[in-house]
Amino acid sequence: MAKRDYYEILGISRDTSPEEVKKAYRRLAIKYHPDRNPGNSKEAEEKFKEVSEAYKILSDPEKRQIYDQYGHAGLEAEVGAGAGFRGFDFDPLKIFEEVFGRGAFGGDIFGNFFGRRATVRETQPGSDLRYTLEISFEEAAFGTEKEIRVGRFEPCSSCAGSGIKPGSEPQDCPTCKGTGYVSLSQSFFSISRTCTQCQGRGTIIRDPCRQCRGTGRIRTARKIKVKIPAGVDHGAHLRLGGQGGAGSRGGPPGDLYVSLRVKPHPIFERDGNNIVCEVPISFAQAALGGRVIVPTLNGKVKLTIPPRTQTNKIFRLRGKGIPYLHSPNRGDQWVKVVVETPVHLSEEQKELLRKFDELKQGNGQPRMKDFFNKVKRLFGS
């Protein structure tokens, strides 16, 4: 029976570019792969083999040139001259992996064909855990160490994480004979599947550990110390490597992620590494000046208020803010003074204020005077 034309097999024309040849092969290789055709595997195998042979020739510039000039006979002549292509003497798997790459489809669709053993992870890493920790404003600023209690899986102390009853041994799986997979040969394919009885491990546990019931892990509550660095902010996350859940069958443990919640402070507000606080002062302090006590993260300090200070005036205290992470430097503290209007005045106090208002004659409040001068210019009266 005459061999089909390679261009016809791939469904392309003779002037097709190498990129289009590859695209045609990719499309047909997926279409005819036996794993995609379980009900018609024999015919699919032949198609897959035919497509692979066509691509093998047309993807090679020298062989393609020979084929274009002399057809199949030219390739057979090249075989006689020792050129290397020998009819069906090629590896479809190698061609497939050169184009798609190993594991390009996740391994579930194509990974168990061509005699390749099913790959099952003998060990499984533990799960990552998350914990929310609330700390004070000062603890966030200067750092601290906290002890938290976390529920997690740990290796069983009775069986050392093996899941096997002490004194017992795992047995070879009777289904796969310890290989972890079962094979079925079809034509030139050898199809391998993960053993369903042992899940690919190759062994089964006849006598499971009574404490962990064969899982190799037990759930327990563990106290863990958490070091919080100075300068952390609300919503920061700390990673504690290896403090998560235990892995199975000897797998590495997961990590513990601690999310920080910083409680609001009754006086301070944070702005990056700076802090802001409002300090009320009296009318007399604002007008005449004086000294007031200001709270800081390191205790109280005295702040000098100059005469004629207006409300919302901001003063800067250098180096009194939040430390920078992993640095000896700190931000600043901004003090905003607010002139407080007195309330619940006695009749005597009210009378004194009236006399003061009469005596000032507009000279003591330049902003008020300037404002009403602008109003007068705008409205003419």
XYZ file of N, CA and C in Angstrom, residues 75-270:
588
model
N 13.846 9.560 0.325
C 14.177 9.291 1.729
C 14.717 7.878 1.899
N 14.137 6.932 1.153
C 14.623 5.554 1.229
C 16.048 5.454 0.702
N 16.362 6.254 -0.347
C 17.732 6.277 -0.863
C 18.680 6.844 0.176
N 18.217 7.854 0.910
C 19.039 8.443 1.956
C 19.315 7.437 3.056
N 18.327 6.573 3.322
C 18.545 5.531 4.326
C 19.689 4.635 3.892
N 19.681 4.261 2.598
C 20.749 3.409 2.103
C 22.098 4.066 2.207
N 22.122 5.402 2.139
C 23.391 6.121 2.247
C 23.774 6.404 3.695
N 22.968 5.899 4.618
C 23.296 6.081 6.033
C 22.908 7.429 6.574
N 21.822 8.000 6.052
C 21.449 9.343 6.483
C 20.759 9.376 7.823
N 20.286 8.273 8.318
C 19.769 8.273 9.677
C 18.279 8.047 9.802
N 17.435 8.420 8.850
C 16.010 8.154 8.959
C 15.731 6.774 8.412
N 15.047 5.938 9.196
C 14.857 4.556 8.797
C 13.378 4.181 8.910
N 12.589 4.811 8.080
C 11.174 4.472 8.058
C 10.527 4.761 9.392
N 10.100 3.684 10.094
C 9.427 3.833 11.365
C 10.398 3.878 12.523
N 11.657 3.923 12.275
C 12.657 3.922 13.345
C 12.794 5.329 13.941
N 11.780 5.732 14.670
C 11.822 7.015 15.368
C 10.932 6.893 16.604
N 11.105 7.821 17.525
C 10.417 7.755 18.806
C 9.301 8.806 18.841
N 8.031 8.388 18.752
C 6.933 9.365 18.807
C 6.927 10.166 20.102
N 7.305 9.515 21.205
C 7.336 10.215 22.483
C 8.350 11.351 22.458
N 9.531 11.080 21.906
C 10.563 12.102 21.861
C 10.109 13.294 21.031
N 9.468 13.017 19.908
C 8.949 14.094 19.071
C 7.890 14.890 19.823
N 6.984 14.171 20.461
C 5.900 14.816 21.204
C 6.452 15.724 22.298
N 7.452 15.244 23.041
C 8.005 16.029 24.144
C 8.864 17.183 23.649
N 9.497 17.024 22.484
C 10.263 18.135 21.918
C 9.349 19.308 21.571
N 8.134 19.005 21.147
C 7.192 20.054 20.748
C 6.436 20.612 21.944
N 5.915 19.722 22.786
C 5.065 20.165 23.898
C 5.835 20.372 25.195
N 6.975 19.693 25.341
C 7.701 19.756 26.602
C 7.133 18.757 27.593
N 7.992 18.299 28.482
C 7.539 17.351 29.498
C 6.572 18.031 30.455
N 5.469 17.379 30.718
C 4.518 17.886 31.683
C 3.776 19.125 31.232
N 3.786 19.385 29.905
C 3.150 20.608 29.436
C 1.651 20.629 29.673
N 1.067 19.440 29.829
C -0.371 19.367 30.060
C -0.682 18.857 31.450
N 0.246 19.138 32.389
C -0.015 18.809 33.782
C 0.229 17.360 34.134
N 0.512 16.496 33.143
C 0.823 15.116 33.446
C -0.399 14.230 33.535
N -1.597 14.760 33.777
C -2.766 13.929 33.941
C -3.243 13.364 32.618
N -3.049 14.139 31.526
C -3.564 13.687 30.239
C -2.559 12.795 29.528
N -1.296 13.212 29.488
C -0.309 12.516 28.668
C 0.822 11.890 29.466
N 0.912 12.174 30.745
C 2.108 11.801 31.489
C 2.301 10.334 31.707
N 1.262 9.474 31.498
C 1.398 8.077 31.852
C 1.497 7.156 30.636
N 1.766 7.736 29.479
C 1.882 6.909 28.277
C 3.336 6.625 27.935
N 3.514 5.791 26.920
C 4.831 5.439 26.363
C 5.701 4.752 27.405
N 5.089 3.986 28.306
C 5.895 3.233 29.247
C 6.440 4.036 30.375
N 6.041 5.283 30.542
C 6.543 6.112 31.636
C 5.743 5.814 32.885
N 6.437 5.680 33.992
C 5.775 5.367 35.243
C 4.994 6.579 35.741
N 3.832 6.310 36.314
C 3.055 7.382 36.921
C 3.834 7.995 38.064
N 3.860 9.322 38.102
C 4.602 10.010 39.153
C 3.656 10.455 40.245
N 3.794 9.881 41.403
C 2.985 10.225 42.560
C 3.910 10.676 43.676
N 3.601 11.787 44.268
C 4.460 12.314 45.319
C 4.327 11.442 46.553
N 5.416 10.846 46.960
C 5.410 10.031 48.166
C 5.215 10.899 49.394
N 5.696 12.109 49.341
C 5.547 13.012 50.477
C 4.672 14.185 50.087
N 3.933 14.685 51.064
C 3.074 15.838 50.832
C 3.419 16.923 51.848
N 3.659 18.161 51.395
C 3.970 19.223 52.354
C 2.764 19.559 53.212
N 3.034 20.075 54.403
C 1.966 20.463 55.300
C 1.290 21.746 54.846
N 0.133 22.000 55.399
C -0.626 23.191 55.022
C -0.118 24.424 55.760
N -0.228 25.575 55.105
C 0.089 26.847 55.752
C -1.065 27.245 56.675
N -0.731 27.874 57.779
C -1.728 28.311 58.749
C -1.702 29.831 58.865
N -2.822 30.393 59.287
C -2.930 31.843 59.477
C -3.512 32.153 60.849
N -2.961 33.210 61.448
C -3.371 33.595 62.798
C -3.414 35.124 62.863
N -4.472 35.663 63.464
C -4.597 37.108 63.629
C -4.246 37.480 65.062
N -3.283 38.384 65.204
C -2.791 38.780 66.528
C -3.005 40.277 66.726
N -3.658 40.630 67.838
C -3.892 42.034 68.158
C -2.825 42.523 69.127
N -2.236 43.680 68.807
C -1.195 44.262 69.652
C -1.511 45.737 69.889
N -0.864 46.317 70.892
C -1.094 47.719 71.217
C -0.296 48.630 70.284
N -0.631 49.905 70.313
C 0.068 50.910 69.518
C 1.547 50.941 69.889
N 1.832 50.899 71.197
C 3.225 50.933 71.673
C 3.984 49.671 71.284
N 3.327 48.525 71.331
C 3.991 47.272 70.947
C 4.355 47.282 69.468
N 3.499 47.867 68.666
C 3.806 47.983 67.234
C 4.978 48.935 67.016
N 5.043 49.980 67.832
C 6.093 50.975 67.655
C 7.455 50.443 68.070
N 7.524 49.781 69.203
C 8.820 49.396 69.769
C 9.122 47.904 69.691
N 8.167 47.114 69.163
C 8.402 45.686 69.062
C 8.126 44.977 70.370
N 7.875 43.694 70.277
C 7.591 42.904 71.468
C 7.680 41.427 71.113
N 7.470 40.593 72.069
C 7.401 39.143 71.849
C 6.115 38.631 72.467
N 5.346 37.906 71.678
C 4.058 37.389 72.123
C 4.067 35.862 72.032
N 3.287 35.258 72.877
C 3.106 33.815 72.820
C 1.671 33.530 72.395
N 1.524 32.788 71.318
C 0.194 32.465 70.805
C -0.014 30.955 70.869
N -1.256 30.560 70.812
C -1.607 29.139 70.853
C -2.266 28.780 69.524
N -1.682 27.844 68.815
C -2.117 27.506 67.462
C -2.463 26.024 67.390
N -3.632 25.724 66.843
C -3.997 24.336 66.580
C -3.448 23.897 65.237
N -2.745 22.777 65.225
C -2.128 22.313 63.983
C -1.899 20.807 64.033
N -1.637 20.225 62.865
C -1.263 18.816 62.788
C 0.243 18.684 63.025
N 0.598 17.670 63.802
C 2.001 17.375 64.063
C 2.249 15.891 63.825
N 3.505 15.500 63.532
C 3.791 14.075 63.330
C 3.396 13.264 64.561
N 2.804 12.129 64.309
C 2.388 11.255 65.409
C 3.615 10.784 66.175
N 3.592 10.958 67.483
C 4.745 10.562 68.305
C 4.843 9.055 68.465
N 3.730 8.372 68.278
C 3.743 6.924 68.461
C 4.405 6.190 67.296
N 4.095 6.632 66.064
C 4.639 5.947 64.878
C 5.658 6.791 64.136
N 6.033 7.954 64.717
C 7.012 8.859 64.098
C 6.564 9.332 62.722
N 5.251 9.421 62.547
C 4.724 9.955 61.296
C 4.557 8.943 60.183
N 4.851 7.678 60.437
C 4.752 6.672 59.375
C 3.335 6.177 59.170
N 2.497 6.268 60.195
C 1.142 5.750 60.117
C 1.052 4.256 60.365
N 2.184 3.627 60.636
C 2.237 2.173 60.821
C 2.328 1.852 62.314
N 1.626 0.850 62.721
C 1.668 0.415 64.107
C 3.104 0.054 64.496
N 3.598 0.565 65.641
C 4.969 0.246 66.061
C 5.213 -1.258 66.094
N 6.315 -1.649 65.492
C 6.650 -3.066 65.403
C 6.204 -3.713 64.112
N 5.392 -3.005 63.323
C 4.924 -3.541 62.052
C 5.692 -2.923 60.894
N 5.526 -3.507 59.715
C 6.177 -3.019 58.506
C 5.140 -2.854 57.406
N 5.339 -1.884 56.500
C 4.424 -1.768 55.359
C 4.579 -2.965 54.428
N 3.513 -3.337 53.739
C 3.514 -4.483 52.840
C 3.470 -3.997 51.392
N 4.109 -4.774 50.510
C 4.015 -4.451 49.092
C 2.567 -4.545 48.639
N 2.163 -3.607 47.792
C 0.795 -3.605 47.291
C 0.578 -4.838 46.412
N -0.446 -5.628 46.687
C -0.657 -6.843 45.880
C -1.108 -6.540 44.451
N -1.664 -5.372 44.219
C -2.156 -5.038 42.883
C -1.017 -4.655 41.933
N -0.126 -3.767 42.393
C 0.956 -3.289 41.524
C 2.295 -3.939 41.834
N 2.318 -4.862 42.803
C 3.554 -5.567 43.197
C 4.646 -4.604 43.659
N 4.231 -3.518 44.279
C 5.215 -2.592 44.836
C 5.713 -1.524 43.888
N 5.218 -1.514 42.650
C 5.721 -0.522 41.682
C 4.995 0.818 41.786
N 3.779 0.822 42.279
C 3.021 2.054 42.373
C 2.173 2.343 41.154
N 2.255 1.461 40.121
C 1.461 1.683 38.915
C 1.160 0.354 38.249
N 0.160 0.380 37.423
C -0.195 -0.803 36.636
C -0.093 -0.427 35.172
N 0.302 -1.373 34.330
C 0.554 -1.110 32.912
C -0.369 -1.938 32.032
N -0.662 -1.374 30.877
C -1.445 -2.048 29.860
C -0.806 -1.748 28.513
N -0.335 -2.777 27.806
C 0.340 -2.593 26.521
C -0.678 -2.619 25.396
N -0.585 -1.635 24.520
C -1.431 -1.547 23.344
C -0.561 -1.138 22.164
N -0.383 -2.062 21.227
C 0.432 -1.796 20.051
C 1.822 -1.313 20.495
N 2.265 -0.167 19.990
C 3.590 0.312 20.370
C 3.525 1.192 21.609
N 2.332 1.358 22.220
C 2.187 2.113 23.455
C 2.189 1.173 24.649
N 2.763 1.644 25.723
C 2.642 0.967 27.009
C 2.038 1.977 27.967
N 0.766 1.774 28.291
C 0.021 2.754 29.068
C 0.138 2.422 30.548
N 0.571 3.395 31.338
C 0.735 3.212 32.774
C -0.277 4.069 33.527
N -0.833 3.490 34.557
C -1.787 4.187 35.389
C -1.390 4.045 36.853
N -1.671 5.070 37.624
C -1.399 5.016 39.052
C -2.256 3.938 39.689
N -1.639 3.150 40.526
C -2.357 2.080 41.216
C -3.389 2.692 42.153
N -4.637 2.266 41.990
C -5.707 2.841 42.807
C -5.724 2.277 44.225
N -5.137 1.106 44.434
C -5.179 0.519 45.775
C -4.197 1.196 46.723
N -2.987 1.473 46.225
C -1.971 2.085 47.091
C -1.744 3.553 46.767
N -2.513 4.103 45.790
C -2.373 5.504 45.394
C -0.961 5.852 44.926
N -0.285 4.879 44.313
C 1.035 5.123 43.749
C 2.186 4.970 44.716
N 1.918 4.621 45.979
C 3.015 4.505 46.948
C 3.765 3.183 46.830
N 3.106 2.157 46.297
C 3.749 0.843 46.164
C 3.613 -0.020 47.404
N 3.154 0.562 48.492
C 2.983 -0.191 49.737
C 1.613 0.115 50.333
N 1.154 -0.797 51.157
C -0.090 -0.602 51.892
C 0.174 -0.888 53.366
N -0.663 -0.308 54.199
C -0.504 -0.481 55.646
C -1.539 -1.494 56.129
N -1.056 -2.644 56.574
C -1.939 -3.679 57.105
C -2.327 -3.383 58.555
N -1.362 -2.877 59.325
C -1.588 -2.588 60.743
C -1.355 -1.100 60.997
N -2.414 -0.276 60.871
C -2.235 1.164 61.089
C -2.004 1.504 62.554
N -1.338 2.609 62.772
C -1.096 3.104 64.134
C -2.433 3.450 64.783
N -2.603 3.026 66.025
C -3.869 3.263 66.708
C -4.041 4.733 67.108
N -2.931 5.403 67.393
C -3.035 6.779 67.867
C -3.468 7.732 66.749
N -2.878 7.591 65.573
C -3.213 8.497 64.462
C -4.097 7.833 63.415
N -4.447 6.537 63.622
C -5.297 5.786 62.704
C -4.717 5.705 61.301
N -3.420 5.622 61.244
C -2.741 5.432 59.967
C -2.437 6.685 59.191
N -2.837 7.850 59.707
C -2.588 9.092 58.964
C -1.172 9.624 59.158
N -0.519 9.233 60.249
C 0.822 9.723 60.533
C 0.844 11.084 61.198
N -0.344 11.681 61.435
C -0.411 13.003 62.041
C -1.509 13.041 63.100
N -1.311 13.877 64.088
C -2.328 14.122 65.105
C -2.498 15.625 65.272
N -3.707 16.034 65.621
C -3.979 17.455 65.816
C -3.766 17.820 67.279
N -3.048 18.908 67.464
C -2.754 19.356 68.818
C -2.666 20.879 68.847
N -2.679 21.450 70.049
C -2.516 22.894 70.228
C -1.106 23.159 70.725
N -0.407 24.055 70.071
C 1.001 24.312 70.380
C 1.206 25.794 70.675
N 1.963 26.088 71.744
C 2.333 27.469 72.055
C 3.552 27.867 71.225
N 3.454 29.007 70.566
C 4.526 29.476 69.691
C 4.849 30.925 70.044
N 6.115 31.233 70.153
C 6.546 32.598 70.427
C 6.721 33.362 69.118
N 6.165 34.565 69.099
C 6.225 35.403 67.907
C 6.980 36.681 68.249
N 8.090 36.917 67.562
C 8.853 38.148 67.745
C 8.353 39.206 66.764
N 7.891 40.312 67.312
C 7.346 41.391 66.492
C 8.377 42.511 66.422
N 8.885 42.830 65.248
C 9.913 43.873 65.142
C 9.332 45.264 65.366
N 10.183 46.185 65.802
C 9.754 47.568 66.018
C 9.395 48.221 64.689
N 8.301 48.970 64.686
C 7.908 49.720 63.496
C 6.860 49.060 62.631
N 6.348 47.885 63.013
C 5.330 47.234 62.189
C 4.053 48.064 62.205
N 3.261 47.898 61.170
C 2.029 48.677 61.050
C 0.832 47.740 61.017
N -0.339 48.315 61.127
C -1.583 47.549 61.075
C -1.686 46.808 59.744
N -2.030 45.523 59.788
C -2.165 44.724 58.577
C -0.892 44.042 58.123
N 0.214 44.241 58.845
C 1.468 43.582 58.467
C 1.356 42.080 58.688
N 2.129 41.323 57.901
C 2.114 39.862 58.005
C 3.521 39.373 58.351
N 3.592 38.482 59.308
C 4.855 37.856 59.686
C 4.823 36.389 59.279
N 5.900 35.908 58.673
C 5.984 34.510 58.257
C 6.903 33.752 59.193
N 6.377 32.693 59.783
C 7.161 31.823 60.646
C 7.346 30.504 59.905
N 8.515 30.348 59.282
C 8.771 29.167 58.474
C 8.751 27.882 59.288
N 8.073 26.866 58.755
C 8.046 25.550 59.396
C 7.134 25.446 60.594
N 6.360 26.486 60.886
C 5.473 26.447 62.043
C 4.020 26.154 61.652
N 3.804 25.725 60.425
C 2.457 25.362 59.990
C 2.164 23.902 60.273
N 1.225 23.342 59.524
C 0.849 21.950 59.728
C 1.930 20.991 59.251
N 1.995 19.834 59.888
C 2.982 18.814 59.520
C 2.644 18.209 58.168
N 3.668 17.855 57.398
C 3.450 17.174 56.135
C 3.121 15.720 56.357
N 2.621 15.072 55.323
C 2.299 13.648 55.406
C 3.404 12.819 54.769
N 3.624 11.645 55.295
C 4.642 10.698 54.808
C 6.017 11.346 54.728
N 6.331 12.126 55.778
C 7.659 12.724 55.848
C 7.807 14.024 55.100
N 6.724 14.582 54.593
C 6.794 15.842 53.869
C 7.123 17.007 54.789
N 7.648 18.106 54.257
C 8.022 19.257 55.084
C 6.786 19.942 55.657
N 6.912 20.579 56.815
C 5.763 21.300 57.386
C 5.487 22.582 56.615
N 4.275 23.086 56.775
C 3.921 24.360 56.166
C 4.419 25.521 57.009
N 4.015 26.721 56.651
C 4.422 27.929 57.364
C 3.229 28.519 58.117
N 3.549 29.361 59.077
C 2.532 30.071 59.841
C 2.616 31.553 59.503
N 1.504 32.139 59.079
C 1.446 33.552 58.745
C 0.620 34.274 59.808
N 1.257 35.218 60.471
C 0.606 35.971 61.537
C 0.251 37.359 61.009
N -1.047 37.671 61.021
C -1.534 38.979 60.590
C -1.711 39.859 61.826
N -1.156 41.066 61.785
C -1.155 41.952 62.948
C -2.280 42.985 62.858
N -2.966 43.135 63.970
C -3.973 44.188 64.115
C -3.517 45.109 65.228
N -3.330 46.369 64.922
C -2.858 47.336 65.915
C -4.063 48.089 66.466
N -4.234 48.040 67.771
C -5.356 48.731 68.408
C -5.173 50.252 68.312
N -6.251 50.991 68.115
C -6.149 52.460 68.057
C -5.652 53.020 69.387
N -4.930 54.137 69.307
C -4.409 54.790 70.509
C -5.347 55.944 70.892
N -5.567 56.166 72.164
C -6.494 57.244 72.558
C -5.973 58.643 72.265
N -4.676 58.806 72.073
C -4.094 60.145 71.868
C -3.419 60.274 70.514
N -2.664 59.267 70.119
C -1.834 59.360 68.921
C -2.538 58.767 67.697
N -2.218 59.343 66.543
C -2.579 58.771 65.252
C -1.309 58.607 64.434
N -1.229 57.511 63.708
C -0.018 57.233 62.938
C -0.158 57.731 61.507
